XYZ file of N, CA, C and O in Angstrom:
540
model
N 16.330 7.457 -21.577
C 15.511 8.368 -20.800
C 14.066 8.273 -21.296
O 13.813 8.205 -22.489
N 13.156 8.272 -20.328
C 11.750 8.053 -20.653
C 10.883 9.159 -20.057
O 11.111 9.595 -18.924
N 9.872 9.580 -20.810
C 8.890 10.546 -20.306
C 8.046 9.861 -19.234
O 8.024 8.628 -19.125
N 7.309 10.646 -18.474
C 6.553 10.111 -17.340
C 5.520 9.069 -17.779
O 5.303 8.083 -17.082
N 4.908 9.237 -18.941
C 3.931 8.258 -19.420
C 4.569 6.898 -19.650
O 4.014 5.865 -19.271
N 5.741 6.900 -20.253
C 6.455 5.646 -20.498
C 6.977 5.067 -19.186
O 6.953 3.848 -18.981
N 7.432 5.926 -18.284
C 7.892 5.461 -16.970
C 6.733 4.810 -16.217
O 6.911 3.785 -15.555
N 5.557 5.389 -16.351
C 4.366 4.825 -15.727
C 4.078 3.439 -16.293
O 3.820 2.496 -15.545
N 4.126 3.335 -17.601
C 3.888 2.037 -18.263
C 4.894 0.993 -17.810
O 4.528 -0.129 -17.465
N 6.160 1.346 -17.822
C 7.225 0.391 -17.516
C 7.244 -0.014 -16.035
O 7.619 -1.130 -15.712
N 6.824 0.889 -15.149
C 6.873 0.598 -13.718
C 5.557 0.043 -13.190
O 5.539 -0.582 -12.131
N 4.467 0.315 -13.903
C 3.152 -0.095 -13.412
C 2.579 0.865 -12.375
O 1.606 0.556 -11.705
N 3.189 2.040 -12.257
C 2.760 3.056 -11.296
C 2.053 4.176 -12.068
O 2.599 4.693 -13.042
N 0.840 4.527 -11.650
C 0.091 5.587 -12.317
C 0.845 6.912 -12.248
O 1.575 7.177 -11.287
N 0.640 7.742 -13.255
C 1.343 9.019 -13.341
C 1.124 9.866 -12.087
O 2.080 10.405 -11.519
N -0.133 9.987 -11.635
C -0.404 10.795 -10.441
C 0.277 10.208 -9.207
O 0.694 10.951 -8.319
N 0.396 8.900 -9.154
C 1.071 8.260 -8.023
C 2.564 8.551 -8.073
O 3.192 8.796 -7.034
N 3.132 8.541 -9.266
C 4.551 8.902 -9.419
C 4.769 10.312 -8.890
O 5.695 10.567 -8.097
N 3.912 11.240 -9.285
C 4.047 12.633 -8.819
C 3.894 12.722 -7.304
O 4.603 13.488 -6.643
N 2.969 11.931 -6.755
C 2.776 11.900 -5.302
C 4.041 11.405 -4.608
O 4.503 12.008 -3.627
N 4.616 10.316 -5.097
C 5.844 9.785 -4.510
C 6.963 10.821 -4.571
O 7.764 10.930 -3.641
N 7.028 11.578 -5.639
C 8.048 12.619 -5.773
C 7.804 13.749 -4.766
O 8.740 14.197 -4.098
N 6.547 14.191 -4.636
C 6.214 15.260 -3.677
C 6.540 14.845 -2.250
O 6.997 15.656 -1.447
N 6.271 13.563 -1.933
C 6.506 13.058 -0.583
C 7.979 12.730 -0.330
O 8.343 12.379 0.786
N 8.807 12.815 -1.351
C 10.234 12.547 -1.198
C 10.588 11.075 -1.164
O 11.712 10.712 -0.810
N 9.639 10.219 -1.525
C 9.910 8.781 -1.550
C 10.886 8.456 -2.674
O 11.784 7.636 -2.499
N 10.688 9.078 -3.817
C 11.619 8.963 -4.937
C 12.002 10.382 -5.350
O 11.184 11.305 -5.242
N 13.221 10.573 -5.800
C 13.631 11.929 -6.191
C 12.967 12.348 -7.502
O 12.605 11.508 -8.329
N 12.800 13.642 -7.656
C 12.286 14.154 -8.921
C 13.370 13.960 -9.975
O 14.551 14.228 -9.727
N 12.996 13.490 -11.159
C 14.002 13.245 -12.196
C 14.445 14.546 -12.854
O 13.828 15.595 -12.657
N 15.500 14.432 -13.619
C 15.971 15.578 -14.381
C 14.933 15.956 -15.431
O 14.090 15.144 -15.815
N 15.032 17.195 -15.895
C 14.115 17.670 -16.934
C 14.863 17.814 -18.260
O 16.053 18.091 -18.299
N 14.100 17.624 -19.315
C 14.655 17.823 -20.656
C 14.737 19.325 -20.924
O 14.242 20.142 -20.146
N 15.311 19.684 -22.056
C 15.387 21.093 -22.442
C 13.984 21.679 -22.594
O 13.769 22.875 -22.367
N 13.026 20.836 -22.934
C 11.638 21.281 -23.090
C 10.897 21.319 -21.752
O 9.730 21.681 -21.703
N 11.556 20.924 -20.669
C 10.949 20.985 -19.355
C 10.211 19.728 -18.917
O 9.581 19.714 -17.866
N 10.294 18.678 -19.713
C 9.618 17.429 -19.360
C 10.501 16.598 -18.436
O 11.713 16.552 -18.598
N 9.866 15.930 -17.464
C 10.612 15.005 -16.608
C 11.040 13.808 -17.438
O 10.248 13.240 -18.177
N 12.296 13.424 -17.284
C 12.822 12.259 -17.988
C 13.361 11.269 -16.957
O 14.172 11.629 -16.099
N 12.906 10.039 -17.052
C 13.239 9.004 -16.084
C 14.250 8.030 -16.672
O 14.110 7.584 -17.812
N 15.242 7.688 -15.852
C 16.226 6.696 -16.256
C 15.678 5.306 -15.949
O 14.697 5.157 -15.216
N 16.343 4.293 -16.467
C 15.945 2.912 -16.171
C 16.053 2.638 -14.669
O 15.217 1.928 -14.104
N 17.050 3.214 -14.008
C 17.214 3.035 -12.558
C 16.062 3.675 -11.795
O 15.553 3.099 -10.827
N 15.630 4.850 -12.222
C 14.508 5.517 -11.555
C 13.210 4.729 -11.751
O 12.389 4.625 -10.842
N 13.041 4.139 -12.923
C 11.869 3.298 -13.189
C 11.921 2.046 -12.313
O 10.900 1.618 -11.767
N 13.109 1.484 -12.152
C 13.262 0.314 -11.280
C 12.884 0.669 -9.845
O 12.237 -0.132 -9.150
N 13.245 1.862 -9.388
C 12.878 2.288 -8.031
C 11.362 2.458 -7.909
O 10.782 2.097 -6.891
N 10.729 2.990 -8.947
C 9.272 3.112 -8.932
C 8.623 1.730 -8.839
O 7.668 1.533 -8.082
N 9.151 0.787 -9.591
C 8.643 -0.590 -9.565
C 8.841 -1.196 -8.168
O 7.965 -1.865 -7.635
N 10.000 -0.941 -7.576
C 10.315 -1.404 -6.221
C 9.277 -0.860 -5.227
O 8.733 -1.599 -4.412
N 9.013 0.447 -5.307
C 8.052 1.080 -4.411
C 6.667 0.468 -4.612
O 5.969 0.161 -3.642
N 6.273 0.272 -5.859
C 4.959 -0.319 -6.143
C 4.851 -1.704 -5.521
O 3.838 -2.036 -4.888
N 5.864 -2.515 -5.669
C 5.830 -3.869 -5.108
C 5.770 -3.834 -3.582
O 5.056 -4.630 -2.961
N 6.492 -2.900 -2.980
C 6.437 -2.748 -1.521
C 5.043 -2.305 -1.085
O 4.517 -2.804 -0.086
N 4.444 -1.373 -1.816
C 3.081 -0.921 -1.489
C 2.094 -2.070 -1.649
O 1.181 -2.220 -0.848
N 2.289 -2.877 -2.691
C 1.419 -4.037 -2.902
C 1.501 -5.008 -1.722
O 0.532 -5.708 -1.426
N 2.645 -5.051 -1.053
C 2.832 -5.901 0.124
C 2.341 -5.218 1.401
O 2.415 -5.796 2.483
N 1.849 -3.986 1.265
C 1.266 -3.280 2.403
C 2.244 -2.489 3.248
O 1.873 -1.979 4.307
N 3.491 -2.370 2.815
C 4.466 -1.615 3.606
C 4.101 -0.135 3.604
O 3.749 0.420 2.566
N 4.215 0.517 4.760
C 3.998 1.969 4.800
C 5.166 2.690 4.135
O 6.270 2.149 3.994
N 4.914 3.918 3.730
C 5.931 4.671 3.001
C 7.212 4.865 3.805
O 8.301 4.851 3.239
N 7.095 5.020 5.118
C 8.302 5.212 5.933
C 9.216 3.982 5.860
O 10.443 4.116 5.791
N 8.628 2.800 5.861
C 9.425 1.572 5.771
C 9.990 1.423 4.357
O 11.135 0.988 4.181
N 9.194 1.803 3.361
C 9.688 1.720 1.971
C 10.902 2.617 1.804
O 11.879 2.227 1.159
N 10.870 3.801 2.419
C 12.018 4.707 2.348
C 13.254 4.039 2.950
O 14.344 4.102 2.388
N 13.070 3.356 4.066
C 14.184 2.640 4.697
C 14.675 1.512 3.795
O 15.887 1.321 3.634
N 13.744 0.764 3.211
C 14.131 -0.331 2.314
C 14.890 0.195 1.099
O 15.875 -0.419 0.665
N 14.456 1.338 0.566
C 15.181 1.947 -0.559
C 16.600 2.329 -0.136
O 17.554 2.095 -0.879
N 16.723 2.882 1.066
C 18.050 3.264 1.568
C 18.936 2.036 1.743
O 20.113 2.048 1.370
N 18.360 0.979 2.308
C 19.132 -0.256 2.491
C 19.542 -0.850 1.145
O 20.635 -1.400 1.013
N 18.666 -0.745 0.157
C 18.975 -1.265 -1.168
C 20.156 -0.531 -1.795
O 20.933 -1.118 -2.542
N 20.292 0.757 -1.463
C 21.380 1.562 -2.018
C 22.711 1.336 -1.307
O 23.768 1.699 -1.824
N 22.682 0.752 -0.105
C 23.907 0.528 0.667
C 24.687 -0.657 0.118
O 24.112 -1.642 -0.334
N 25.991 -0.562 0.215
C 26.859 -1.647 -0.240
C 26.761 -2.860 0.686
O 26.535 -3.959 0.247
N 26.927 -2.663 1.991
C 26.913 -3.769 2.953
C 25.562 -3.891 3.620
O 25.475 -3.991 4.830
N 24.523 -3.875 2.819
C 23.161 -3.861 3.375
C 22.886 -5.076 4.246
O 23.420 -6.152 4.023
N 22.009 -4.859 5.211
C 21.730 -5.872 6.211
C 20.451 -6.624 5.878
O 19.360 -6.067 5.937
N 20.580 -7.887 5.553
C 19.416 -8.718 5.296
C 18.649 -8.936 6.592
O 17.426 -9.079 6.583
N 19.356 -8.937 7.712
C 18.716 -9.127 9.012
C 17.719 -8.004 9.281
O 16.611 -8.235 9.765
N 18.089 -6.780 8.955
C 17.205 -5.630 9.168
C 15.981 -5.712 8.251
O 14.857 -5.441 8.669
N 16.191 -6.120 7.013
C 15.093 -6.273 6.056
C 14.143 -7.373 6.532
O 12.923 -7.213 6.507
N 14.705 -8.470 7.003
C 13.877 -9.570 7.501
C 13.033 -9.114 8.678
O 11.846 -9.459 8.776
N 13.607 -8.331 9.567
C 12.874 -7.825 10.723
C 11.686 -6.969 10.277
O 10.582 -7.090 10.824
N 11.891 -6.117 9.278
C 10.802 -5.288 8.765
C 9.722 -6.148 8.119
O 8.520 -5.885 8.281
N 10.134 -7.182 7.393
C 9.172 -8.083 6.762
C 8.366 -8.830 7.819
O 7.145 -8.980 7.689
N 9.024 -9.276 8.881
C 8.317 -9.983 9.947
C 7.342 -9.061 10.674
O 6.237 -9.476 11.028
N 7.728 -7.807 10.876
C 6.816 -6.831 11.475
C 5.587 -6.631 10.584
O 4.464 -6.524 11.075
N 5.814 -6.603 9.280
C 4.703 -6.444 8.338
C 3.788 -7.663 8.386
O 2.569 -7.529 8.306
N 4.364 -8.843 8.536
C 3.548 -10.057 8.659
C 2.669 -10.010 9.910
O 1.492 -10.411 9.863
N 3.205 -9.514 11.008
C 2.421 -9.376 12.236
C 1.239 -8.429 11.983
O 0.095 -8.721 12.365
N 1.500 -7.311 11.321
C 0.434 -6.348 11.023
C -0.617 -6.957 10.100
O -1.824 -6.759 10.308
N -0.186 -7.706 9.101
C -1.119 -8.351 8.168
C -1.971 -9.380 8.897
O -3.188 -9.447 8.697
N -1.349 -10.175 9.751
C -2.105 -11.176 10.512
C -3.143 -10.518 11.416
O -4.265 -11.023 11.556
N -2.804 -9.379 12.012
C -3.764 -8.657 12.852
C -4.936 -8.162 12.004
O -6.095 -8.235 12.433
N -4.645 -7.679 10.804
C -5.713 -7.228 9.905
C -6.606 -8.393 9.491
O -7.828 -8.250 9.426
N -5.992 -9.527 9.217
C -6.773 -10.711 8.831
C -7.709 -11.119 9.958
O -8.892 -11.397 9.730
N -7.196 -11.143 11.182
C -8.036 -11.496 12.334
C -9.189 -10.514 12.481
O -10.336 -10.914 12.736
N -8.904 -9.244 12.314
C -9.946 -8.227 12.408
C -10.990 -8.415 11.310
O -12.197 -8.332 11.559
N -10.533 -8.694 10.093
C -11.466 -8.922 8.983
C -12.306 -10.175 9.204
O -13.499 -10.205 8.866
N -11.715 -11.200 9.790
C -12.477 -12.421 10.078
C -13.568 -12.144 11.111
O -14.686 -12.655 10.990
N -13.253 -11.315 12.121
C -14.268 -10.939 13.107
C -15.380 -10.123 12.441
O -16.563 -10.340 12.719
N -14.996 -9.209 11.566
C -15.993 -8.418 10.855
C -16.877 -9.300 9.981
O -18.096 -9.118 9.928
N -16.272 -10.264 9.301
C -17.036 -11.170 8.451
C -18.047 -11.950 9.279
O -19.224 -12.057 8.912
N -17.607 -12.482 10.410
C -18.507 -13.264 11.271
C -19.656 -12.396 11.779
O -20.814 -12.835 11.791
N -19.334 -11.166 12.178
C -20.378 -10.268 12.672
C -21.380 -9.946 11.570
O -22.597 -9.982 11.792
N -20.882 -9.662 10.391
C -21.773 -9.325 9.276
C -22.602 -10.526 8.842
O -23.789 -10.393 8.532
N -22.000 -11.704 8.853
C -22.765 -12.915 8.515
C -23.895 -13.126 9.514
O -25.017 -13.450 9.129
N -23.590 -12.926 10.782
C -24.604 -13.103 11.816
C -25.713 -12.067 11.670
O -26.901 -12.392 11.749
N -25.333 -10.825 11.463
C -26.338 -9.772 11.280
C -27.178 -10.026 10.037
O -28.398 -9.868 10.046
N -26.525 -10.424 8.970
C -27.234 -10.708 7.722
C -28.201 -11.877 7.900
O -29.324 -11.846 7.401
N -27.776 -12.902 8.629
C -28.635 -14.066 8.862
C -29.864 -13.674 9.669
O -30.934 -14.264 9.495
N -29.732 -12.658 10.521
C -30.884 -12.236 11.316
C -31.979 -11.642 10.443
O -33.133 -11.588 10.840
N -31.643 -11.235 9.239
C -32.640 -10.686 8.320
C -33.630 -11.762 7.874
O -34.753 -11.445 7.479
N -33.215 -13.022 7.934
C -34.127 -14.110 7.568
C -35.301 -14.180 8.526
O -36.371 -14.667 8.171
N -35.093 -13.690 9.754
C -36.133 -13.750 10.781
C -37.097 -12.569 10.704
O -38.181 -12.608 11.256
N -36.674 -11.487 10.055
C -37.484 -10.273 10.032
C -38.581 -10.319 8.986
O -38.426 -10.898 7.927
N -39.686 -9.711 9.319
C -40.783 -9.601 8.358
C -41.154 -8.131 8.210
O -40.911 -7.531 7.182
N -41.703 -7.540 9.269
C -42.100 -6.137 9.181
C -40.978 -5.197 9.614
O -40.938 -4.056 9.201
N -40.063 -5.659 10.465
C -38.912 -4.840 10.838
C -37.655 -5.660 10.610
O -37.689 -6.883 10.595
N -36.564 -4.984 10.440
C -35.308 -5.663 10.095
C -34.436 -5.819 11.341
O -33.952 -4.818 11.890
N -34.209 -7.049 11.794
C -33.366 -7.270 12.980
C -31.947 -6.739 12.827
O -31.348 -6.277 13.797
N -31.416 -6.762 11.611
C -30.052 -6.265 11.408
C -30.007 -4.761 11.668
O -29.141 -4.276 12.394
N -30.943 -4.022 11.094
C -30.963 -2.574 11.310
C -31.233 -2.252 12.774
O -30.619 -1.340 13.337
N -32.135 -3.015 13.398
C -32.426 -2.810 14.821
C -31.182 -3.038 15.673
O -30.888 -2.273 16.590
N -30.421 -4.078 15.357
C -29.211 -4.394 16.112
C -28.148 -3.315 15.935
O -27.487 -2.910 16.887
N -28.000 -2.826 14.714
C -27.008 -1.786 14.463
C -27.365 -0.477 15.171
O -26.489 0.276 15.572
N -28.672 -0.225 15.351
C -29.117 1.004 15.972
C -29.091 0.906 17.500
O -29.009 1.919 18.196
N -29.137 -0.291 18.050
C -29.248 -0.461 19.500
C -27.975 -0.073 20.228
O -26.888 -0.020 19.646
N -28.128 0.185 21.532
C -26.970 0.532 22.370
C -25.988 -0.617 22.451
O -24.789 -0.413 22.419
N -26.502 -1.837 22.578
C -25.653 -3.023 22.669
C -26.047 -3.966 21.530
O -27.018 -4.685 21.633
N -25.291 -3.932 20.430
C -25.643 -4.796 19.311
C -25.610 -6.272 19.722
O -24.860 -6.657 20.616
N -26.450 -7.068 19.077
C -26.506 -8.497 19.411
C -25.257 -9.228 18.987
O -24.954 -10.297 19.494
N -24.501 -8.662 18.057
C -23.253 -9.270 17.598
C -22.128 -8.294 17.923
O -22.176 -7.130 17.522
N -21.112 -8.736 18.652
C -19.995 -7.815 18.974
C -19.198 -7.478 17.719
O -18.882 -8.351 16.916
N -18.938 -6.195 17.553
C -18.154 -5.745 16.394
C -16.728 -5.473 16.781
O -16.387 -5.200 17.847
């Protein structure tokens, strides 16, 4: 059994994040010692690590809850997990495309600053009704 500080160290999840996950019901609150301290088992630390890795992959908490439930099932469905992973890939690809558009727009706006002397074309474009670069 480990105190929250040690559980944080072993899982790589910050203490406040652990408390947040507990409040949100993502992970159950652990048992308390006679002194009232939360004590985490190795299994609970493994679940915290699991949640952290899922968050690192960008999964929303609702999907992580489902993945945790599937992990606890005996006859868990890899097909269902794969479907969730593929959905996450679609979302990531959409974010990448959006970021690439933002990068191109910002590069174009930034390059317009080379042309400015007394006024800044980038600021003028951002302030205008129809910016010269679509965002």
